[in-house]
């Protein structure tokens, strides 16, 4: 087991440390923590991957796919999972293959599969009632709803944000955050008056101004904010998501495209930041002048679906300043980055923003969707940001437990420690196999690297699967790692070991 050898780990640490020291850059360097992480976090987890079929998906997955395709569109189905047998970091498929899952349901499992503390929740009869009586939360919240929110979402709220709205998924969180922003923007334009004119009430029924104002949202090239009708106009990652769907004329600025390794291209990347910031501000002025006021800038702290594109803290600080200067709200979409995978609860905490963003949306690892917001974004009337369920108390009960486990097991430290092992190992592998992979980047375990082209990336992901590693792709040529927060350094070593096997046989 090459990556399990102590000497080699020492070598890898030194190697990465040396290359960082040589260049003087520490921008993406994680501080190694002293977590006593030799202790497995999940009892009885498989010792490693085990593959029993020649292909993945195997015959049983393919049979089930045939069945399902009689009634559903299955173009996105990868394999069928045996959730009874999946545990911790390991996904077991219906063919009996045990895969180390570094993709975890598109980054949405905070504690892996069947975490014992989550299973125990069902032993409490009060929880069972909460699980079966799903309320219309906006109208009939249960006795303990406020306490539940305080113990879960509010206990880990981004610094400076004390207001909250729950929703059911990432897209509807963004969709409703956009609405909250429009309401805020219009109320500002009315000088704080919260009443409406007869004309506004009449024209909105015909989708006309002034009742339906022509506000816009600025997003970035490569962005992904969801596939619902409004969000889709802000999504810019892949044509297949947008094709054939009517879209709004919203501005798109270029997201910085950095050259790697970062430490070799500090100057070029700073220039790239400046260029993109200037373009963003120009676009806002242009749209404002054209009668299509930009009500918000929406941005992911790491563009995930679009290819794990990073930007510097200075870029995000610059965006916040632009939002202040132009009167547009600053919305950070933490649907994929939120909940701890970057080594902090919220990725934007890495950016040293002088004050909180106006709105932060979340879903995935937070188990429920929703958004945090500044007080001024609370709509002045009820039912304006609303839907029947507005989330689900059962998910918030689970999140309460997840937050407790994150703190008890010091999982953010674990993420940083495992991320450190991954970054160092991947850096070594990219130096060893530059003909196959490059551009390793990440924070915590939210890490990606590129194949030299799209076909190479697909080959790596497929061959990794046959080695027992379930990873994912993003963008045109990136492999993304999205393990659960319980992914430990020994899992990282298994992953690196298998990746080396794949790369050395390409
Ligand atoms: C940054 C970001 N925003 C929004 C979404 C949409 O979330 P959902 O798929 O839950 O609608 C995603 C999903 O991947 C995402 O990564």
Coordinates of C-alpha atoms and ligand atoms in Angstrom, one line a residue:
X1 CA 0.0 0.0 0.0
X2 CA 2.2 2.8 -1.3
X3 CA 0.4 5.7 0.2
X4 CA 0.0 4.0 3.6
X5 CA 3.8 3.8 4.2
X6 CA 4.9 6.2 6.9
X7 CA 8.1 7.2 5.1
X8 CA 6.2 8.0 2.0
X9 CA 3.7 10.1 3.8
X10 CA 6.6 12.0 5.4
X11 CA 8.1 12.4 1.9
X12 CA 4.8 13.7 0.5
X13 CA 4.4 16.2 3.3
X14 CA 8.0 17.4 2.9
X15 CA 7.7 17.5 -0.9
X16 CA 4.6 19.7 -0.7
X17 CA 6.0 21.8 2.1
X18 CA 9.2 22.3 0.0
X19 CA 7.4 23.4 -3.1
X20 CA 5.2 25.8 -1.1
X21 CA 8.3 27.2 0.8
X22 CA 10.1 27.6 -2.5
X23 CA 7.5 29.7 -4.0
X24 CA 6.4 31.5 -0.9
X25 CA 2.7 31.0 -1.6
X26 CA 0.5 29.7 1.1
X27 CA -2.8 30.7 -0.4
X28 CA -4.3 27.2 -0.7
X29 CA -2.1 25.6 1.9
X30 CA -4.2 24.1 4.7
X31 CA -2.8 24.1 8.2
X32 CA -2.4 20.6 9.4
X33 CA -4.2 20.0 12.6
X34 CA -3.3 17.7 15.4
X35 CA -6.4 15.6 15.4
X36 CA -6.1 12.2 16.9
X37 CA -7.6 10.8 13.7
X38 CA -6.1 7.3 13.8
X39 CA -9.4 6.4 15.5
X40 CA -12.0 5.3 12.9
X41 CA -15.1 7.6 13.1
X42 CA -17.5 4.9 12.0
X43 CA -17.5 1.4 13.6
X44 CA -17.6 -1.6 11.3
X45 CA -16.9 0.4 8.2
X46 CA -15.4 -1.8 5.4
X47 CA -11.6 -1.9 5.5
X48 CA -11.5 -0.9 1.8
X49 CA -13.2 -1.2 -1.6
X50 CA -14.1 -4.6 -3.0
X51 CA -15.2 -5.0 -6.6
X52 CA -17.0 -8.2 -7.6
X53 CA -18.2 -7.5 -11.1
X54 CA -16.2 -7.0 -14.3
X55 CA -18.1 -3.8 -15.2
X56 CA -19.7 -1.1 -13.2
X57 CA -22.7 -0.8 -13.5
X58 CA -22.9 -4.6 -13.1
X59 CA -25.6 -6.9 -14.4
X60 CA -28.1 -6.3 -11.6
X61 CA -27.8 -2.5 -11.9
X62 CA -28.3 -2.8 -15.7
X63 CA -31.4 -5.0 -15.2
X64 CA -32.9 -2.4 -12.8
X65 CA -32.1 0.3 -15.2
X66 CA -34.1 -1.5 -17.9
X67 CA -37.0 -1.7 -15.5
X68 CA -36.9 1.9 -14.5
X69 CA -36.5 3.1 -18.1
X70 CA -39.9 1.7 -18.9
X71 CA -41.4 4.5 -16.8
X72 CA -38.8 7.2 -16.3
X73 CA -36.1 9.0 -18.1
X74 CA -32.9 7.4 -16.9
X75 CA -30.2 9.1 -18.9
X76 CA -28.5 10.3 -15.6
X77 CA -28.7 7.1 -13.7
X78 CA -25.2 5.7 -12.9
X79 CA -25.9 2.7 -10.8
X80 CA -28.4 1.3 -8.3
X81 CA -27.4 1.5 -4.6
X82 CA -28.0 -0.9 -1.8
X83 CA -28.7 1.6 1.0
X84 CA -29.2 -1.2 3.5
X85 CA -25.6 -2.3 3.1
X86 CA -23.9 1.1 2.5
X87 CA -22.1 2.4 5.5
X88 CA -19.9 5.4 6.4
X89 CA -17.7 6.3 3.4
X90 CA -18.6 3.2 1.5
X91 CA -21.4 2.8 -1.0
X92 CA -22.5 -0.8 -1.8
X93 CA -24.2 -1.2 -5.1
X94 CA -26.9 -3.7 -6.0
X95 CA -24.3 -6.0 -7.5
X96 CA -22.4 -6.2 -4.2
X97 CA -19.5 -3.9 -5.2
X98 CA -18.2 -1.9 -2.3
X99 CA -16.9 1.6 -3.4
X100 CA -15.2 4.2 -1.4
X101 CA -17.5 7.1 -2.1
X102 CA -15.7 10.4 -2.6
X103 CA -18.7 11.9 -4.4
X104 CA -21.4 11.2 -1.7
X105 CA -24.7 11.8 -3.6
X106 CA -23.3 14.9 -5.3
X107 CA -21.8 16.3 -2.1
X108 CA -24.9 16.0 0.0
X109 CA -24.1 13.4 2.7
X110 CA -22.6 15.2 5.7
X111 CA -22.0 12.0 7.7
X112 CA -21.8 9.3 5.0
X113 CA -24.3 6.4 4.9
X114 CA -26.3 5.1 7.9
X115 CA -24.4 7.1 10.6
X116 CA -25.2 5.4 13.9
X117 CA -26.2 8.8 15.6
X118 CA -28.7 9.5 12.8
X119 CA -30.1 6.0 13.0
X120 CA -30.7 6.4 16.7
X121 CA -32.9 9.4 16.1
X122 CA -35.6 7.0 15.0
X123 CA -35.7 5.4 18.4
X124 CA -37.3 8.5 19.8
X125 CA -41.2 8.4 19.4
X126 CA -41.3 12.2 19.3
X127 CA -39.1 12.1 16.2
X128 CA -41.3 9.5 14.6
X129 CA -44.3 11.9 14.8
X130 CA -42.2 14.7 13.3
X131 CA -41.1 12.4 10.5
X132 CA -44.7 11.4 9.6
X133 CA -46.6 14.6 10.2
X134 CA -45.1 16.9 7.6
X135 CA -46.4 20.4 8.2
X136 CA -47.0 23.4 6.0
X137 CA -44.2 25.2 8.0
X138 CA -45.0 28.7 6.8
X139 CA -48.5 28.5 8.4
X140 CA -48.5 25.7 11.0
X141 CA -45.0 25.2 12.6
X142 CA -44.8 22.7 15.4
X143 CA -44.2 23.4 19.1
X144 CA -40.5 23.0 19.0
X145 CA -39.8 24.6 15.5
X146 CA -38.0 27.7 16.7
X147 CA -35.8 25.6 19.2
X148 CA -35.0 23.2 16.4
X149 CA -33.9 26.0 14.2
X150 CA -31.8 27.5 16.9
X151 CA -30.1 24.2 17.6
X152 CA -29.3 23.4 14.0
X153 CA -29.2 26.1 11.3
X154 CA -28.8 29.1 13.6
X155 CA -26.1 27.3 15.7
X156 CA -23.9 27.3 12.6
X157 CA -25.2 30.5 10.9
X158 CA -22.6 32.4 8.9
X159 CA -21.1 35.2 11.1
X160 CA -23.3 38.3 10.9
X161 CA -26.4 36.6 9.6
X162 CA -29.2 36.2 12.1
X163 CA -32.2 35.6 9.9
X164 CA -33.3 32.5 8.2
X165 CA -35.8 31.1 5.7
X166 CA -36.0 27.3 5.1
X167 CA -36.8 25.8 1.7
X168 CA -36.7 22.3 0.2
X169 CA -33.8 22.3 -2.3
X170 CA -30.9 24.3 -3.6
X171 CA -32.7 25.7 -6.7
X172 CA -35.8 26.8 -4.7
X173 CA -33.5 28.4 -2.1
X174 CA -31.9 30.5 -4.8
X175 CA -35.2 31.1 -6.5
X176 CA -36.7 32.5 -3.3
X177 CA -33.5 34.4 -2.4
X178 CA -33.8 36.2 -5.7
X179 CA -37.4 37.1 -4.9
X180 CA -36.4 38.4 -1.4
X181 CA -33.8 40.6 -3.2
X182 CA -36.3 42.0 -5.7
X183 CA -38.7 42.9 -2.9
X184 CA -35.9 44.6 -1.0
X185 CA -34.7 46.5 -4.0
X186 CA -38.2 47.7 -4.9
X187 CA -38.8 48.8 -1.3
X188 CA -35.6 50.8 -1.4
X189 CA -36.7 52.4 -4.6
X190 CA -40.0 53.4 -3.0
X191 CA -38.0 55.0 -0.2
X192 CA -39.0 52.4 2.3
X193 CA -42.7 52.7 1.6
X194 CA -44.2 49.1 1.9
X195 CA -47.5 49.9 0.2
X196 CA -48.3 49.4 -3.5
X197 CA -50.1 51.7 -6.0
X198 CA -53.2 50.6 -7.8
X199 CA -51.2 50.7 -11.0
X200 CA -48.6 48.4 -9.6
X201 CA -51.2 46.0 -8.4
X202 CA -53.0 46.0 -11.8
X203 CA -49.9 45.8 -14.0
X204 CA -48.3 42.9 -12.1
X205 CA -51.3 40.8 -13.1
X206 CA -50.3 41.3 -16.7
X207 CA -46.5 40.7 -16.1
X208 CA -46.0 44.4 -17.0
X209 CA -44.1 47.2 -15.4
X210 CA -44.3 48.9 -13.0
X211 CA -45.9 46.0 -11.1
X212 CA -43.4 43.5 -12.6
X213 CA -40.1 45.5 -12.7
X214 CA -37.4 44.5 -15.2
X215 CA -34.8 43.8 -12.5
X216 CA -31.9 41.5 -13.4
X217 CA -29.4 39.3 -11.5
X218 CA -25.7 39.3 -12.5
X219 CA -24.0 35.9 -12.5
X220 CA -20.7 34.6 -13.9
X221 CA -19.5 32.5 -16.8
X222 CA -19.3 28.9 -15.6
X223 CA -21.8 29.5 -12.8
X224 CA -24.4 26.9 -11.6
X225 CA -27.3 28.1 -9.5
X226 CA -30.0 25.4 -10.4
X227 CA -32.3 24.4 -13.1
X228 CA -35.6 26.0 -12.2
X229 CA -36.9 28.8 -14.5
X230 CA -35.4 31.8 -12.7
X231 CA -32.2 30.1 -11.6
X232 CA -31.5 28.9 -15.0
X233 CA -31.1 32.4 -16.3
X234 CA -28.2 32.7 -13.8
X235 CA -26.8 29.3 -14.6
X236 CA -24.0 29.4 -17.2
X237 CA -22.2 26.1 -16.8
X238 CA -23.6 23.8 -19.6
X239 CA -25.8 24.4 -22.6
X240 CA -27.7 21.1 -22.0
X241 CA -29.2 22.6 -18.9
X242 CA -30.5 25.7 -20.7
X243 CA -31.3 24.7 -24.3
X244 CA -34.9 25.1 -25.4
X245 CA -35.9 27.0 -22.2
X246 CA -36.9 30.7 -22.4
X247 CA -34.4 32.8 -20.5
X248 CA -34.3 36.3 -19.0
X249 CA -31.8 38.9 -20.4
X250 CA -29.5 39.0 -17.4
X251 CA -25.9 40.1 -17.4
X252 CA -23.0 37.6 -17.3
X253 CA -19.5 38.7 -16.2
X254 CA -16.4 36.5 -16.7
X255 CA -15.4 34.5 -13.7
X256 CA -11.6 34.6 -13.1
X257 CA -9.7 31.8 -14.9
X258 CA -6.5 31.2 -13.0
X259 CA -3.3 29.7 -14.2
X260 CA -1.9 26.9 -12.1
X261 CA 0.2 26.3 -10.1
X262 CA -1.1 29.5 -8.4
X263 CA 2.3 30.3 -6.8
X264 CA 3.9 30.5 -10.3
X265 CA 1.2 32.9 -11.6
X266 CA 0.5 35.3 -8.8
X267 CA 0.8 38.4 -11.0
X268 CA -1.2 37.0 -13.9
X269 CA -4.0 35.9 -11.6
X270 CA -4.1 39.2 -9.9
X271 CA -4.6 40.9 -13.3
X272 CA -7.3 38.4 -14.1
X273 CA -9.1 39.4 -10.9
X274 CA -8.9 43.0 -11.7
X275 CA -10.1 42.5 -15.3
X276 CA -13.2 40.5 -14.1
X277 CA -14.0 42.9 -11.4
X278 CA -13.9 45.8 -13.8
X279 CA -16.1 44.0 -16.2
X280 CA -18.6 43.2 -13.5
X281 CA -19.0 46.8 -12.4
X282 CA -19.2 48.0 -16.1
X283 CA -21.9 45.5 -16.8
X284 CA -23.9 46.6 -13.8
X285 CA -23.7 50.2 -14.9
X286 CA -24.6 49.2 -18.5
X287 CA -27.7 47.3 -17.4
X288 CA -28.8 50.0 -14.9
X289 CA -28.5 52.6 -17.7
X290 CA -30.5 50.4 -20.1
X291 CA -33.4 50.3 -17.6
X292 CA -32.7 46.7 -16.4
X293 CA -31.4 47.4 -12.9
X294 CA -29.1 44.8 -11.5
X295 CA -30.6 43.9 -8.2
X296 CA -28.0 41.3 -7.2
X297 CA -24.7 39.7 -7.9
X298 CA -24.9 36.0 -7.3
X299 CA -21.7 33.9 -7.1
X300 CA -20.5 30.5 -5.8
X301 CA -17.5 30.7 -3.5
X302 CA -16.0 27.9 -5.6
X303 CA -17.8 27.3 -8.9
X304 CA -18.5 23.6 -8.5
X305 CA -20.6 22.2 -11.4
X306 CA -18.7 24.5 -13.8
X307 CA -15.4 22.8 -13.0
X308 CA -14.2 23.7 -9.5
X309 CA -13.1 27.2 -10.5
X310 CA -11.6 29.1 -7.6
X311 CA -11.2 32.8 -7.1
X312 CA -9.1 34.7 -4.6
X313 CA -10.4 36.3 -1.3
X314 CA -9.5 39.6 -3.0
X315 CA -11.9 38.9 -5.8
X316 CA -14.8 38.2 -3.5
X317 CA -13.9 41.3 -1.4
X318 CA -14.0 43.3 -4.6
X319 CA -17.4 41.9 -5.5
X320 CA -18.8 42.9 -2.2
X321 CA -17.4 46.5 -2.7
X322 CA -19.0 46.6 -6.1
X323 CA -22.3 45.5 -4.6
X324 CA -22.1 48.4 -2.1
X325 CA -21.2 50.9 -4.8
X326 CA -24.0 49.9 -7.2
X327 CA -26.7 49.1 -4.7
X328 CA -27.0 45.5 -5.8
X329 CA -27.3 42.8 -3.2
X330 CA -24.5 40.3 -2.7
X331 CA -25.7 36.7 -2.7
X332 CA -23.3 33.9 -2.1
X333 CA -24.6 30.5 -3.2
X334 CA -23.2 28.0 -0.7
X335 CA -25.5 25.1 -1.9
X336 CA -22.5 22.9 -2.7
X337 CA -19.7 24.5 -0.6
X338 CA -21.7 25.0 2.7
X339 CA -21.8 22.6 5.6
X340 CA -18.1 22.0 6.2
X341 CA -16.4 20.4 3.2
X342 CA -14.0 23.3 2.7
X343 CA -12.8 23.0 6.3
X344 CA -14.9 25.9 7.5
X345 CA -18.7 25.7 7.9
X346 CA -19.1 28.3 5.1
X347 CA -16.6 28.6 2.3
X348 CA -17.0 32.4 2.2
X349 CA -15.5 32.5 5.7
X350 CA -12.1 31.9 3.9
X351 CA -12.5 35.3 2.2
X352 CA -12.1 37.7 5.2
X353 CA -15.1 39.8 4.0
X354 CA -15.3 43.0 6.1
X355 CA -19.0 42.2 6.6
X356 CA -21.4 39.3 6.0
X357 CA -22.8 38.8 2.5
X358 CA -26.4 40.0 2.2
X359 CA -27.8 36.5 1.6
X360 CA -26.2 33.0 1.8
X361 CA -28.1 30.1 0.2
X362 CA -27.6 26.5 1.2
X363 CA -28.9 22.9 0.7
X364 CA -27.0 19.6 0.2
X365 CA -24.9 18.9 3.3
X366 CA -27.3 21.1 5.3
X367 CA -30.0 18.4 4.6
X368 CA -32.6 21.2 4.2
X369 CA -32.6 24.0 1.7
X370 CA -32.9 27.6 2.6
X371 CA -31.1 30.9 3.0
X372 CA -29.7 33.2 5.7
X373 CA -30.2 36.9 5.2
X374 CA -29.7 40.3 6.7
X375 CA -32.7 41.7 8.5
X376 CA -33.5 44.2 5.8
X377 CA -34.3 41.3 3.4
X378 CA -37.2 40.2 5.5
X379 CA -40.3 40.8 3.2
X380 CA -42.7 43.3 4.8
X381 CA -45.7 41.2 4.1
X382 CA -46.5 37.5 4.6
X383 CA -47.0 34.9 1.8
X384 CA -44.6 36.7 -0.5
X385 CA -41.8 34.2 0.1
X386 CA -43.7 31.1 0.7
X387 CA -44.6 27.6 -0.4
X388 CA -46.5 24.8 1.2
X389 CA -43.7 22.9 2.9
X390 CA -40.9 25.4 3.3
X391 CA -38.6 22.6 4.2
X392 CA -39.2 19.6 6.4
X393 CA -38.8 19.3 10.2
X394 CA -37.5 15.8 9.9
X395 CA -34.5 17.1 8.0
X396 CA -33.9 19.8 10.6
X397 CA -34.0 17.2 13.4
X398 CA -31.4 15.3 11.5
X399 CA -29.3 18.4 11.0
X400 CA -29.4 19.2 14.7
X401 CA -27.8 15.8 15.2
X402 CA -25.3 16.4 12.4
X403 CA -24.2 19.7 13.9
X404 CA -23.8 17.9 17.3
X405 CA -21.6 15.2 15.7
X406 CA -19.6 17.8 13.7
X407 CA -18.7 19.4 17.0
X408 CA -18.3 16.3 19.1
X409 CA -16.0 14.5 16.5
X410 CA -14.2 17.8 15.5
X411 CA -15.1 17.0 11.9
X412 CA -14.0 20.3 10.5
X413 CA -10.5 19.5 11.8
X414 CA -10.8 16.1 10.3
X415 CA -11.7 17.6 6.9
X416 CA -8.7 19.9 7.1
X417 CA -6.4 17.0 8.0
X418 CA -7.8 14.7 5.3
X419 CA -7.7 17.5 2.8
X420 CA -4.1 18.1 3.6
X421 CA -3.3 14.4 2.8
X422 CA -5.2 14.6 -0.4
X423 CA -3.7 17.9 -1.6
X424 CA -0.1 16.7 -0.9
X425 CA -0.7 13.3 -2.5
X426 CA -2.4 14.7 -5.6
X427 CA 0.3 17.3 -6.0
X428 CA 2.9 14.5 -6.0
X429 CA 0.8 12.5 -8.5
X430 CA 0.4 15.4 -10.9
X431 CA 4.1 16.0 -10.8
X432 CA 4.7 12.3 -11.5
X433 CA 2.0 12.0 -14.2
X434 CA 1.8 15.4 -15.9
X435 CA 0.8 13.7 -19.1
X436 CA -2.5 12.7 -17.4
X437 CA -3.4 15.1 -14.6
X438 CA -2.8 18.7 -13.5
X439 CA -4.2 21.7 -11.7
X440 CA -4.9 20.2 -8.3
X441 CA -6.9 22.8 -6.3
X442 CA -9.1 22.9 -3.3
X443 CA -10.0 23.8 0.2
X444 CA -10.5 21.1 2.9
X445 CA -11.6 18.0 1.0
X446 CA -13.4 20.1 -1.6
X447 CA -10.8 19.3 -4.1
X448 CA -10.5 18.8 -7.9
X449 CA -7.8 18.1 -10.4
X450 CA -8.0 18.1 -14.2
X451 CA -7.4 15.4 -16.8
X452 CA -5.4 16.6 -19.7
X453 CA -8.6 16.6 -21.7
X454 CA -12.3 15.6 -21.3
X455 CA -11.8 12.1 -22.6
X456 CA -8.8 11.5 -20.2
X457 CA -10.9 12.7 -17.3
X458 CA -13.8 10.3 -18.2
X459 CA -11.3 7.4 -18.5
X460 CA -9.9 8.2 -15.0
X461 CA -13.3 8.4 -13.4
X462 CA -14.4 5.1 -15.0
X463 CA -11.2 3.3 -14.2
X464 CA -11.3 4.6 -10.6
X465 CA -14.7 3.0 -10.3
X466 CA -13.3 -0.4 -11.3
X467 CA -10.6 0.2 -8.6
X468 CA -13.5 0.7 -6.1
X469 CA -13.5 4.5 -6.0
X470 CA -16.7 6.4 -6.8
X471 CA -15.7 10.0 -7.8
X472 CA -17.4 12.5 -10.0
X473 CA -16.7 14.8 -12.9
X474 CA -17.4 18.5 -13.3
X475 CA -16.7 21.2 -15.9
X476 CA -15.1 20.0 -19.1
X477 CA -12.2 18.0 -17.8
X478 CA -12.2 18.0 -14.0
X479 CA -12.4 15.2 -11.5
X480 CA -14.1 16.4 -8.3
X481 CA -13.8 15.0 -4.8
X482 CA -16.7 15.5 -2.5
X483 CA -16.3 13.1 0.4
X484 CA -18.4 13.2 3.5
X485 CA -17.1 15.0 6.6
X486 CA -16.2 11.6 8.1
X487 CA -13.6 11.0 5.4
X488 CA -10.4 10.4 7.3
X489 CA -6.7 10.5 6.3
X490 CA -6.7 6.7 5.9
X491 CA -9.5 7.0 3.4
X492 CA -7.5 9.6 1.6
X493 CA -4.5 7.2 1.4
X494 CA -6.7 4.5 -0.1
X495 CA -8.0 6.9 -2.7
X496 CA -4.4 8.1 -3.6
X497 CA -3.2 4.6 -3.8
X498 CA -6.0 3.6 -6.2
X499 CA -5.5 6.7 -8.3
X500 CA -1.8 5.9 -8.7
X501 CA -2.8 2.5 -9.9
X502 CA -5.0 4.0 -12.5
X503 CA -2.5 6.6 -13.6
X504 CA 0.4 4.2 -13.9
X505 CA -1.7 2.0 -16.1
X506 CA -3.1 4.6 -18.5
Ligands
LIG1 C1 -23.9 26.0 -6.3 C2 -25.3 25.3 -6.5 N1 -26.4 26.0 -6.5 C3 -27.6 25.5 -6.7 C4 -27.7 24.1 -6.9 C5 -29.1 23.5 -7.2 O1 -29.4 22.7 -6.1 P1 -30.5 21.6 -6.3 O2 -30.0 20.6 -7.2 O3 -30.8 21.1 -4.9 O4 -31.7 22.3 -6.8 C6 -26.6 23.3 -7.0 C7 -26.6 21.9 -7.3 O5 -25.7 21.2 -7.6 C8 -25.3 23.9 -6.8 O6 -24.2 23.2 -6.8

